[in-house]
Amino acid sequence: MLSFTLLVLAIAPAVIRALDNGLGQTPPMGWNSWNHYTCDINETVILSNAKAMEEAGLLELGYNYIVMDDCWSKRERDPETGEIVPDPEKFPHGIESMIEEIHNMGFKFGMYSSAGKYTCAGYPGSLDHEEIDAKKFADWKIDYLKYDNCFNQGRSGTPLISYKRYEAMSEALNKTGRPIFYALCQWGEDQVWNWASTVANSWRITGDIYDSFNRYDIRCPCETYDCPSLQGYHCSIMNIVNKAAPLVQKTGPNSGWSDMDMLEIGNGGMTYDEYITHFTMWAVLKSPIFLGNDVSNMTPDHLELVSNPDVIAVHQDVSAPANRMWKKPFGDGYVHLFSGSLSNGDWVVAVINEANVPLVEMSILFSDIFIDNRDNTKFVWNIKDLWTKETTTAARHLTADVAPHGTQVWRLQKATHNSYNYYWVGHNPN
Ligand SMILES: *[C@@H]1O[C@H](CO)[C@@H](O)[C@H](O)[C@H]1NC(C)=O
Ligand SMILES: *[C@@H]1O[C@H](CO)[C@@H](O)[C@H](O)[C@H]1NC(C)=O
């Protein structure tokens, strides 16, 4: 009887039910117009960034969604049909022709609306117009919908009320018959992580990102995910990492993904090492990764950063995100350890140095990395630093050297058993 109970407990997490639209086995990648252009968009801006993504090799690396954010429509619905109307000045060739061009380049296309009376910038929202809007979006052949939370008419405040508002669009999208990745932008209100997986493919868990490493800002008032206050905006990347860390247990290939918001790499507010932390943690925690900069005007080092195939391979591995094993005071900040298993038996380990001083030769114990898989501590592992590309072997511990505000990340591959001999440290066991 006891063992039967244990068995049931052990398999419970595997039966999480996801939205059944065939999408989102791994978190999506692409580009979104908001962080750089905000409302200043038109067909030239969208198409030139798609072109730049293709020419930079980013499409080939997996960045295959081009998402157009807020401000694409006229201020009023068509009085005759009730439909949302694309702004003809911003899209002189029509929105369908732009989407077709994007498809012809090999991308999928993402659209934006809000589960409110208006979008955040005051354009018509889809609340109580879900079916007519979903049908129009499907006619235009969209592949992704970012669905915001502005002007929701007070229809929030309990999980069930929010759930119903987002479920309405989920059902409307399903009715169109077109598979459309459904991305909630509900800012983490009403414990979205507890209810989104049956209606959506991803869900935002925080207020809007800001291009800063860890600057305090009262407009992002919460320091933790369970704060009952408003979610706000101007959230630094470490604010978002701290909120995401406990919530990724609700995500995975069979449920959906915590969205930590679009990237700021290339927008100029952070150092290179801070952008390394930004990119690494969005990958390791399996957030959707949408570039949010002007791709046609990107420095070579930022382009190289977002093109790291080893980090992208971790992000696109069909597995759950890494977990934070500890967070300890270090220098004038903290050091964080994340570890997670990958689908082929490899592991990924990341160490963030949140302090303003370098972290030098810190031992990261296997007994901390493999808390849930003790047997792994008995092996020698081949390790690869995914930024420096250095490879070596390790037993019992890794050695971390991390620049201020930087992140070191390794992929570990099991080499040989180490039950009676620790002399392999630093040597090739083969
Ligand atoms: C609609 O929902 C049904 C039932 O969950 C599912 O089998 C089907 O694939 C969905 N269709 C689309 C287009 O999402
Ligand atoms: C789109 O905006 C850009 C930059 O503001 C401008 O140069 C371009 O002419 C605009 N294109 C259209 C079609 O309005």
Short mmCIF file of C-alpha atoms and ligand atoms in Angstrom, two decimals:
data_model
loop_
_atom_site.label_atom_id
_atom_site.label_comp_id
_atom_site.label_asym_id
_atom_site.label_seq_id
_atom_site.Cartn_x
_atom_site.Cartn_y
_atom_site.Cartn_z
CA MET A 1 0.00 0.00 0.00
CA LEU A 2 2.77 2.36 0.94
CA SER A 3 4.71 1.70 -2.23
CA PHE A 4 1.54 2.18 -4.31
CA THR A 5 1.06 5.65 -2.75
CA LEU A 6 4.66 6.55 -3.45
CA LEU A 7 4.33 5.43 -7.05
CA VAL A 8 1.26 7.63 -7.59
CA LEU A 9 3.04 10.62 -6.09
CA ALA A 10 6.09 9.99 -8.20
CA ILE A 11 4.22 10.02 -11.51
CA ALA A 12 1.80 12.85 -10.70
CA PRO A 13 3.81 15.70 -12.31
CA ALA A 14 3.87 13.90 -15.67
CA VAL A 15 0.10 14.15 -16.16
CA ILE A 16 -0.11 17.95 -16.30
CA ARG A 17 -2.52 18.68 -19.14
CA ALA A 18 -1.57 21.26 -21.72
CA LEU A 19 -3.55 23.17 -24.29
CA ASP A 20 -3.99 20.70 -27.15
CA ASN A 21 -3.09 22.75 -30.24
CA GLY A 22 0.08 20.84 -31.09
CA LEU A 23 2.35 23.82 -30.37
CA GLY A 24 4.93 24.76 -27.76
CA GLN A 25 6.85 21.54 -27.10
CA THR A 26 9.77 23.91 -26.61
CA PRO A 27 9.58 27.65 -25.87
CA PRO A 28 9.18 29.85 -28.97
CA MET A 29 11.94 32.11 -30.36
CA GLY A 30 11.71 35.17 -32.57
CA TRP A 31 11.45 38.95 -32.64
CA ASN A 32 8.88 41.38 -31.22
CA SER A 33 8.52 45.06 -32.12
CA TRP A 34 7.64 46.53 -28.70
CA ASN A 35 10.86 46.99 -26.68
CA HIS A 36 12.59 49.02 -29.37
CA TYR A 37 9.80 50.60 -31.41
CA THR A 38 6.87 50.73 -28.94
CA CYS A 39 4.00 52.27 -30.94
CA ASP A 40 6.20 53.46 -33.80
CA ILE A 41 5.57 50.53 -36.16
CA ASN A 42 4.52 50.05 -39.77
CA GLU A 43 5.12 47.53 -42.53
CA THR A 44 8.60 48.92 -43.28
CA VAL A 45 9.72 48.41 -39.68
CA ILE A 46 8.30 44.87 -39.43
CA LEU A 47 9.56 43.71 -42.83
CA SER A 48 13.02 45.24 -42.48
CA ASN A 49 13.53 43.51 -39.14
CA ALA A 50 12.33 40.20 -40.59
CA LYS A 51 14.78 40.65 -43.46
CA ALA A 52 17.57 41.48 -41.00
CA MET A 53 16.74 38.40 -38.91
CA GLU A 54 17.01 36.23 -42.00
CA GLU A 55 20.24 37.83 -43.23
CA ALA A 56 21.87 37.58 -39.80
CA GLY A 57 21.23 33.82 -39.78
CA LEU A 58 18.82 34.10 -36.86
CA LEU A 59 15.93 32.40 -38.65
CA GLU A 60 18.17 29.42 -39.28
CA LEU A 61 19.09 29.31 -35.57
CA GLY A 62 15.42 28.93 -34.61
CA TYR A 63 14.20 32.53 -34.25
CA ASN A 64 11.18 31.84 -36.44
CA TYR A 65 8.39 34.09 -35.10
CA ILE A 66 8.01 37.75 -36.15
CA VAL A 67 5.59 39.31 -33.67
CA MET A 68 3.97 42.70 -34.29
CA ASP A 69 2.99 44.28 -30.98
CA ASP A 70 0.50 47.06 -30.11
CA CYS A 71 -0.61 49.98 -32.34
CA TRP A 72 -1.29 48.25 -35.66
CA SER A 73 -5.00 49.08 -36.07
CA LYS A 74 -7.27 52.05 -36.52
CA ARG A 75 -8.70 53.60 -33.37
CA GLU A 76 -12.22 52.35 -34.06
CA ARG A 77 -13.69 49.08 -35.27
CA ASP A 78 -15.42 49.07 -38.64
CA PRO A 79 -18.94 50.36 -37.82
CA GLU A 80 -20.51 48.01 -40.41
CA THR A 81 -18.71 44.72 -39.80
CA GLY A 82 -17.52 45.24 -36.20
CA GLU A 83 -14.04 44.08 -37.22
CA ILE A 84 -10.70 45.58 -36.16
CA VAL A 85 -9.19 47.44 -39.14
CA PRO A 86 -5.45 47.62 -39.80
CA ASP A 87 -4.19 51.21 -40.11
CA PRO A 88 -3.92 51.79 -43.89
CA GLU A 89 -1.24 54.46 -43.45
CA LYS A 90 1.03 52.10 -41.51
CA PHE A 91 0.26 49.17 -43.84
CA PRO A 92 -0.26 50.70 -47.29
CA HIS A 93 -0.04 47.25 -48.94
CA GLY A 94 -2.44 45.67 -46.46
CA ILE A 95 -1.69 43.46 -43.49
CA GLU A 96 -2.33 40.23 -45.40
CA SER A 97 0.31 41.03 -47.96
CA MET A 98 2.83 41.81 -45.21
CA ILE A 99 2.08 38.52 -43.44
CA GLU A 100 2.40 36.66 -46.73
CA GLU A 101 5.81 38.23 -47.32
CA ILE A 102 6.89 37.19 -43.83
CA HIS A 103 5.69 33.64 -44.44
CA ASN A 104 7.53 33.58 -47.77
CA MET A 105 10.78 34.37 -45.96
CA GLY A 106 10.16 31.26 -43.83
CA PHE A 107 8.91 32.92 -40.64
CA LYS A 108 5.69 32.50 -38.69
CA PHE A 109 3.72 35.64 -37.88
CA GLY A 110 2.58 36.87 -34.45
CA MET A 111 -0.30 39.26 -33.83
CA TYR A 112 -1.20 41.29 -30.75
CA SER A 113 -4.45 42.10 -28.96
CA SER A 114 -5.70 42.59 -25.40
CA ALA A 115 -8.25 40.76 -23.22
CA GLY A 116 -9.69 44.18 -22.54
CA LYS A 117 -11.90 46.87 -24.06
CA TYR A 118 -8.75 48.54 -25.41
CA THR A 119 -5.16 47.49 -25.97
CA CYS A 120 -2.57 49.04 -23.67
CA ALA A 121 -2.04 51.89 -26.16
CA GLY A 122 -5.79 52.48 -26.50
CA TYR A 123 -6.62 50.64 -29.73
CA PRO A 124 -9.63 48.28 -29.87
CA GLY A 125 -9.18 45.20 -27.64
CA SER A 126 -10.78 41.80 -28.14
CA LEU A 127 -12.72 41.41 -24.87
CA ASP A 128 -16.24 40.22 -25.79
CA HIS A 129 -15.16 40.25 -29.45
CA GLU A 130 -13.12 37.06 -29.24
CA GLU A 131 -14.79 35.12 -32.06
CA ILE A 132 -14.92 37.87 -34.66
CA ASP A 133 -11.30 38.85 -33.96
CA ALA A 134 -9.96 35.29 -33.85
CA LYS A 135 -11.67 34.58 -37.16
CA LYS A 136 -10.13 37.68 -38.75
CA PHE A 137 -6.68 36.82 -37.36
CA ALA A 138 -6.98 33.28 -38.73
CA ASP A 139 -8.11 34.64 -42.13
CA TRP A 140 -4.91 36.69 -42.15
CA LYS A 141 -3.01 33.43 -41.38
CA ILE A 142 -1.44 34.45 -38.10
CA ASP A 143 0.52 31.78 -36.17
CA TYR A 144 0.84 33.36 -32.72
CA LEU A 145 -1.26 35.70 -30.57
CA LYS A 146 0.15 37.82 -27.75
CA TYR A 147 -2.88 38.63 -25.61
CA ASP A 148 -2.50 41.51 -23.14
CA ASN A 149 -4.36 42.50 -19.97
CA CYS A 150 -5.02 46.25 -20.27
CA PHE A 151 -8.50 47.81 -19.84
CA ASN A 152 -9.94 44.52 -18.60
CA GLN A 153 -13.02 46.26 -17.15
CA GLY A 154 -12.29 44.94 -13.67
CA ARG A 155 -12.71 41.37 -14.88
CA SER A 156 -9.70 40.23 -12.81
CA GLY A 157 -8.99 39.84 -9.12
CA THR A 158 -9.64 36.12 -8.76
CA PRO A 159 -8.03 33.28 -10.70
CA LEU A 160 -11.43 32.11 -12.02
CA ILE A 161 -12.48 35.51 -13.37
CA SER A 162 -9.15 35.95 -15.17
CA TYR A 163 -9.22 32.34 -16.38
CA LYS A 164 -12.64 32.83 -18.02
CA ARG A 165 -11.53 36.00 -19.78
CA TYR A 166 -8.48 34.22 -21.29
CA GLU A 167 -10.32 30.97 -21.92
CA ALA A 168 -12.79 32.81 -24.21
CA MET A 169 -10.01 33.67 -26.69
CA SER A 170 -8.47 30.20 -26.35
CA GLU A 171 -11.77 28.67 -27.47
CA ALA A 172 -12.24 31.23 -30.23
CA LEU A 173 -8.77 30.48 -31.59
CA ASN A 174 -9.46 26.75 -31.45
CA LYS A 175 -12.73 27.24 -33.36
CA THR A 176 -10.87 28.80 -36.29
CA GLY A 177 -9.19 25.44 -36.91
CA ARG A 178 -5.81 27.15 -37.39
CA PRO A 179 -3.07 26.17 -34.90
CA ILE A 180 -2.12 29.48 -33.23
CA PHE A 181 0.41 29.71 -30.40
CA TYR A 182 -1.49 31.45 -27.60
CA ALA A 183 0.69 33.68 -25.39
CA LEU A 184 -0.96 35.25 -22.35
CA CYS A 185 0.42 38.62 -21.32
CA GLN A 186 -1.37 38.74 -18.01
CA TRP A 187 1.64 39.98 -16.00
CA GLY A 188 1.44 37.19 -13.37
CA GLU A 189 -1.83 38.42 -11.87
CA ASP A 190 -4.29 36.02 -10.23
CA GLN A 191 -1.64 33.25 -10.04
CA VAL A 192 -1.73 32.70 -13.78
CA TRP A 193 0.83 29.86 -13.45
CA ASN A 194 -1.81 27.77 -11.63
CA TRP A 195 -4.42 27.86 -14.39
CA ALA A 196 -2.93 28.91 -17.73
CA SER A 197 -1.60 25.58 -19.00
CA THR A 198 -5.00 24.20 -20.07
CA VAL A 199 -5.86 27.31 -22.13
CA ALA A 200 -2.51 28.74 -23.28
CA ASN A 201 1.00 27.86 -24.51
CA SER A 202 2.82 30.51 -22.46
CA TRP A 203 2.04 33.10 -19.81
CA ARG A 204 3.82 36.24 -18.68
CA ILE A 205 4.70 36.07 -14.99
CA THR A 206 5.78 39.67 -14.27
CA GLY A 207 5.27 43.29 -15.18
CA ASP A 208 7.10 44.62 -18.23
CA ILE A 209 10.86 44.24 -18.47
CA TYR A 210 13.23 47.21 -18.32
CA ASP A 211 16.73 47.36 -19.83
CA SER A 212 18.51 47.20 -16.45
CA PHE A 213 20.32 44.46 -14.52
CA ASN A 214 18.94 44.97 -11.00
CA ARG A 215 18.06 48.65 -10.53
CA TYR A 216 15.29 49.17 -7.99
CA ASP A 217 12.22 50.85 -9.49
CA ILE A 218 9.01 51.55 -7.53
CA ARG A 219 6.99 51.06 -10.71
CA CYS A 220 7.83 47.34 -10.45
CA PRO A 221 6.89 47.18 -6.76
CA CYS A 222 7.05 43.42 -6.11
CA GLU A 223 10.27 41.63 -5.24
CA THR A 224 8.70 38.15 -5.21
CA TYR A 225 6.18 36.33 -7.36
CA ASP A 226 3.54 36.06 -4.62
CA CYS A 227 3.24 39.76 -3.90
CA PRO A 228 -0.43 40.77 -3.98
CA SER A 229 0.32 44.30 -5.21
CA LEU A 230 0.16 45.52 -8.79
CA GLN A 231 2.73 43.98 -11.12
CA GLY A 232 3.77 47.27 -12.71
CA TYR A 233 6.51 47.75 -15.27
CA HIS A 234 10.21 48.71 -15.33
CA CYS A 235 11.17 45.30 -13.92
CA SER A 236 14.93 44.60 -14.02
CA ILE A 237 16.18 41.25 -15.28
CA MET A 238 17.20 40.10 -11.77
CA ASN A 239 13.78 41.08 -10.45
CA ILE A 240 12.31 38.81 -13.16
CA VAL A 241 14.79 35.94 -12.54
CA ASN A 242 13.94 36.00 -8.82
CA LYS A 243 10.22 35.79 -9.61
CA ALA A 244 10.67 33.09 -12.26
CA ALA A 245 12.87 30.77 -10.14
CA PRO A 246 10.06 29.20 -8.07
CA LEU A 247 7.48 29.31 -10.88
CA VAL A 248 9.29 27.25 -13.50
CA GLN A 249 8.21 24.10 -11.63
CA LYS A 250 4.80 24.75 -13.27
CA THR A 251 6.27 24.62 -16.79
CA GLY A 252 7.63 22.09 -19.25
CA PRO A 253 7.05 20.38 -22.61
CA ASN A 254 3.68 19.00 -21.44
CA SER A 255 2.34 22.16 -19.85
CA GLY A 256 3.65 25.41 -21.36
CA TRP A 257 6.14 28.12 -20.50
CA SER A 258 6.67 31.01 -18.09
CA ASP A 259 7.24 34.09 -20.21
CA MET A 260 9.89 36.38 -18.68
CA ASP A 261 9.17 39.06 -21.36
CA MET A 262 10.98 40.10 -24.53
CA LEU A 263 14.75 40.60 -24.58
CA GLU A 264 16.55 43.94 -24.18
CA ILE A 265 19.87 42.79 -25.69
CA GLY A 266 21.05 45.47 -28.11
CA ASN A 267 18.95 48.28 -26.63
CA GLY A 268 21.93 49.67 -24.71
CA GLY A 269 20.98 49.65 -21.02
CA MET A 270 23.20 46.80 -19.83
CA THR A 271 26.84 45.73 -20.05
CA TYR A 272 27.95 42.76 -22.13
CA ASP A 273 28.20 40.53 -19.02
CA GLU A 274 24.73 41.60 -17.89
CA TYR A 275 23.33 40.69 -21.30
CA ILE A 276 25.09 37.30 -20.95
CA THR A 277 23.11 36.76 -17.74
CA HIS A 278 19.92 37.95 -19.47
CA PHE A 279 20.30 35.54 -22.40
CA THR A 280 21.58 32.58 -20.36
CA MET A 281 18.82 32.75 -17.78
CA TRP A 282 16.03 33.18 -20.34
CA ALA A 283 17.40 30.01 -21.98
CA VAL A 284 17.99 27.98 -18.82
CA LEU A 285 14.58 28.88 -17.36
CA LYS A 286 12.96 28.21 -20.77
CA SER A 287 11.27 31.55 -21.22
CA PRO A 288 10.16 32.35 -24.76
CA ILE A 289 13.08 34.25 -26.34
CA PHE A 290 11.97 37.18 -28.47
CA LEU A 291 14.61 39.70 -29.48
CA GLY A 292 13.36 43.22 -28.80
CA ASN A 293 15.90 45.39 -30.59
CA ASP A 294 16.52 46.88 -34.04
CA VAL A 295 18.06 43.80 -35.66
CA SER A 296 19.21 45.74 -38.74
CA ASN A 297 21.44 47.82 -36.46
CA MET A 298 22.96 45.26 -34.12
CA THR A 299 26.61 45.20 -32.98
CA PRO A 300 28.57 42.05 -33.90
CA ASP A 301 29.09 41.13 -30.25
CA HIS A 302 25.38 41.32 -29.46
CA LEU A 303 24.55 39.32 -32.58
CA GLU A 304 27.11 36.69 -31.58
CA LEU A 305 25.68 36.63 -28.06
CA VAL A 306 22.13 35.80 -29.18
CA SER A 307 23.47 33.32 -31.76
CA ASN A 308 25.26 31.03 -29.27
CA PRO A 309 24.21 27.58 -30.55
CA ASP A 310 25.09 25.78 -27.30
CA VAL A 311 22.85 28.03 -25.23
CA ILE A 312 20.08 27.82 -27.83
CA ALA A 313 20.38 24.01 -27.74
CA VAL A 314 19.69 24.07 -23.99
CA HIS A 315 16.69 26.38 -24.54
CA GLN A 316 15.28 24.17 -27.31
CA ASP A 317 15.92 20.86 -25.52
CA VAL A 318 12.66 19.01 -24.87
CA SER A 319 12.91 19.12 -21.09
CA ALA A 320 11.77 21.13 -18.09
CA PRO A 321 13.64 24.28 -16.99
CA ALA A 322 16.51 24.21 -14.48
CA ASN A 323 15.76 24.74 -10.80
CA ARG A 324 17.48 27.15 -8.44
CA MET A 325 19.34 25.00 -5.92
CA TRP A 326 20.47 27.91 -3.75
CA LYS A 327 20.94 31.67 -3.54
CA LYS A 328 23.62 32.85 -1.12
CA PRO A 329 24.92 36.27 -0.07
CA PHE A 330 28.16 37.06 -1.89
CA GLY A 331 30.15 40.30 -1.94
CA ASP A 332 27.63 43.14 -2.07
CA GLY A 333 25.00 40.90 -3.71
CA TYR A 334 24.18 37.24 -4.22
CA VAL A 335 25.34 34.19 -6.08
CA HIS A 336 22.70 31.83 -7.50
CA LEU A 337 23.06 28.17 -8.53
CA PHE A 338 20.69 26.63 -11.10
CA SER A 339 20.77 23.04 -12.31
CA GLY A 340 18.57 20.98 -14.59
CA SER A 341 18.56 17.74 -16.55
CA LEU A 342 18.35 17.60 -20.34
CA SER A 343 16.58 15.04 -22.48
CA ASN A 344 19.69 13.00 -23.40
CA GLY A 345 20.87 12.66 -19.79
CA ASP A 346 23.19 15.68 -19.89
CA TRP A 347 22.80 18.42 -17.30
CA VAL A 348 22.97 22.20 -17.46
CA VAL A 349 24.40 24.19 -14.57
CA ALA A 350 24.43 28.00 -14.30
CA VAL A 351 25.97 30.30 -11.70
CA ILE A 352 24.92 33.97 -11.59
CA ASN A 353 27.17 36.48 -9.84
CA GLU A 354 24.82 39.29 -8.84
CA ALA A 355 27.57 41.16 -6.95
CA ASN A 356 29.76 44.02 -8.16
CA VAL A 357 32.93 42.01 -7.43
CA PRO A 358 34.29 39.05 -9.40
CA LEU A 359 33.56 35.57 -8.13
CA VAL A 360 36.83 33.61 -8.14
CA GLU A 361 37.26 29.84 -7.96
CA MET A 362 34.10 29.07 -6.05
CA SER A 363 33.49 25.34 -5.59
CA ILE A 364 30.05 24.31 -6.80
CA LEU A 365 29.44 20.94 -5.20
CA PHE A 366 27.95 18.02 -7.12
CA SER A 367 25.97 17.28 -3.96
CA ASP A 368 24.17 20.64 -4.50
CA ILE A 369 23.83 20.26 -8.28
CA PHE A 370 22.39 16.75 -8.08
CA ILE A 371 20.16 17.07 -5.02
CA ASP A 372 17.41 14.97 -6.64
CA ASN A 373 19.82 12.53 -8.34
CA ARG A 374 22.42 11.58 -5.76
CA ASP A 375 23.85 8.80 -7.90
CA ASN A 376 25.17 11.39 -10.35
CA THR A 377 27.61 12.69 -7.74
CA LYS A 378 29.57 9.44 -8.10
CA PHE A 379 30.52 10.12 -11.71
CA VAL A 380 33.18 12.05 -13.50
CA TRP A 381 31.56 14.45 -15.97
CA ASN A 382 32.85 15.98 -19.17
CA ILE A 383 32.00 19.64 -18.91
CA LYS A 384 31.78 22.44 -21.46
CA ASP A 385 31.58 26.13 -20.61
CA LEU A 386 28.93 27.33 -23.07
CA TRP A 387 30.40 30.86 -23.35
CA THR A 388 34.18 30.27 -23.40
CA LYS A 389 33.72 26.84 -25.10
CA GLU A 390 36.41 25.41 -22.80
CA THR A 391 36.03 21.69 -22.14
CA THR A 392 37.42 19.70 -19.24
CA THR A 393 36.33 17.03 -16.78
CA ALA A 394 35.08 17.36 -13.24
CA ALA A 395 34.42 15.14 -10.25
CA ARG A 396 32.65 16.08 -7.02
CA HIS A 397 32.51 19.79 -7.89
CA LEU A 398 32.75 22.47 -10.57
CA THR A 399 34.87 25.58 -10.18
CA ALA A 400 33.08 28.84 -10.96
CA ASP A 401 34.80 32.05 -12.07
CA VAL A 402 32.21 34.67 -12.87
CA ALA A 403 32.55 38.36 -13.77
CA PRO A 404 30.45 40.88 -11.81
CA HIS A 405 26.81 40.60 -13.00
CA GLY A 406 27.82 37.74 -15.31
CA THR A 407 26.74 34.11 -15.54
CA GLN A 408 28.79 30.99 -16.13
CA VAL A 409 26.95 28.09 -17.69
CA TRP A 410 28.12 24.54 -18.38
CA ARG A 411 26.77 21.49 -20.08
CA LEU A 412 27.72 18.29 -18.25
CA GLN A 413 27.95 14.92 -19.93
CA LYS A 414 28.40 11.78 -17.88
CA ALA A 415 31.85 10.21 -18.40
CA THR A 416 32.87 7.42 -16.02
CA HIS A 417 31.93 6.08 -12.65
CA ASN A 418 33.97 7.47 -9.82
CA SER A 419 32.97 5.33 -6.85
CA TYR A 420 36.42 4.45 -5.56
CA ASN A 421 38.73 6.96 -7.11
CA TYR A 422 38.72 10.74 -7.03
CA TYR A 423 42.07 11.15 -8.80
CA TRP A 424 40.33 11.83 -12.08
CA VAL A 425 39.81 15.47 -11.07
CA GLY A 426 41.18 17.63 -13.85
CA HIS A 427 42.32 14.66 -15.97
CA ASN A 428 40.73 13.00 -18.93
CA PRO A 429 39.37 9.70 -17.62
CA ASN A 430 39.66 8.08 -21.04
C1 LIG B 1 -9.01 22.29 -30.70
O1 LIG B 1 -9.18 21.55 -29.48
C2 LIG B 1 -9.22 20.16 -29.66
C3 LIG B 1 -9.57 19.52 -28.31
O2 LIG B 1 -8.68 19.93 -27.33
C4 LIG B 1 -7.92 19.66 -30.24
O3 LIG B 1 -7.93 18.28 -30.44
C5 LIG B 1 -7.64 20.40 -31.55
O4 LIG B 1 -6.39 20.02 -32.07
C6 LIG B 1 -7.70 21.89 -31.35
N1 LIG B 1 -7.54 22.56 -32.64
C7 LIG B 1 -6.78 23.64 -32.81
C8 LIG B 1 -6.73 24.21 -34.17
O5 LIG B 1 -6.14 24.17 -31.91
C1 LIG B 2 7.64 53.49 -41.38
O1 LIG B 2 8.37 54.18 -40.40
C2 LIG B 2 9.69 54.51 -40.80
C3 LIG B 2 10.40 55.09 -39.59
O2 LIG B 2 9.56 55.94 -38.83
C4 LIG B 2 9.67 55.40 -42.02
O3 LIG B 2 10.97 55.68 -42.43
C5 LIG B 2 8.90 54.69 -43.12
O4 LIG B 2 8.77 55.52 -44.26
C6 LIG B 2 7.52 54.26 -42.66
N1 LIG B 2 6.88 53.45 -43.66
C7 LIG B 2 5.57 53.51 -43.89
C8 LIG B 2 5.05 52.57 -44.91
O5 LIG B 2 4.84 54.30 -43.32
#
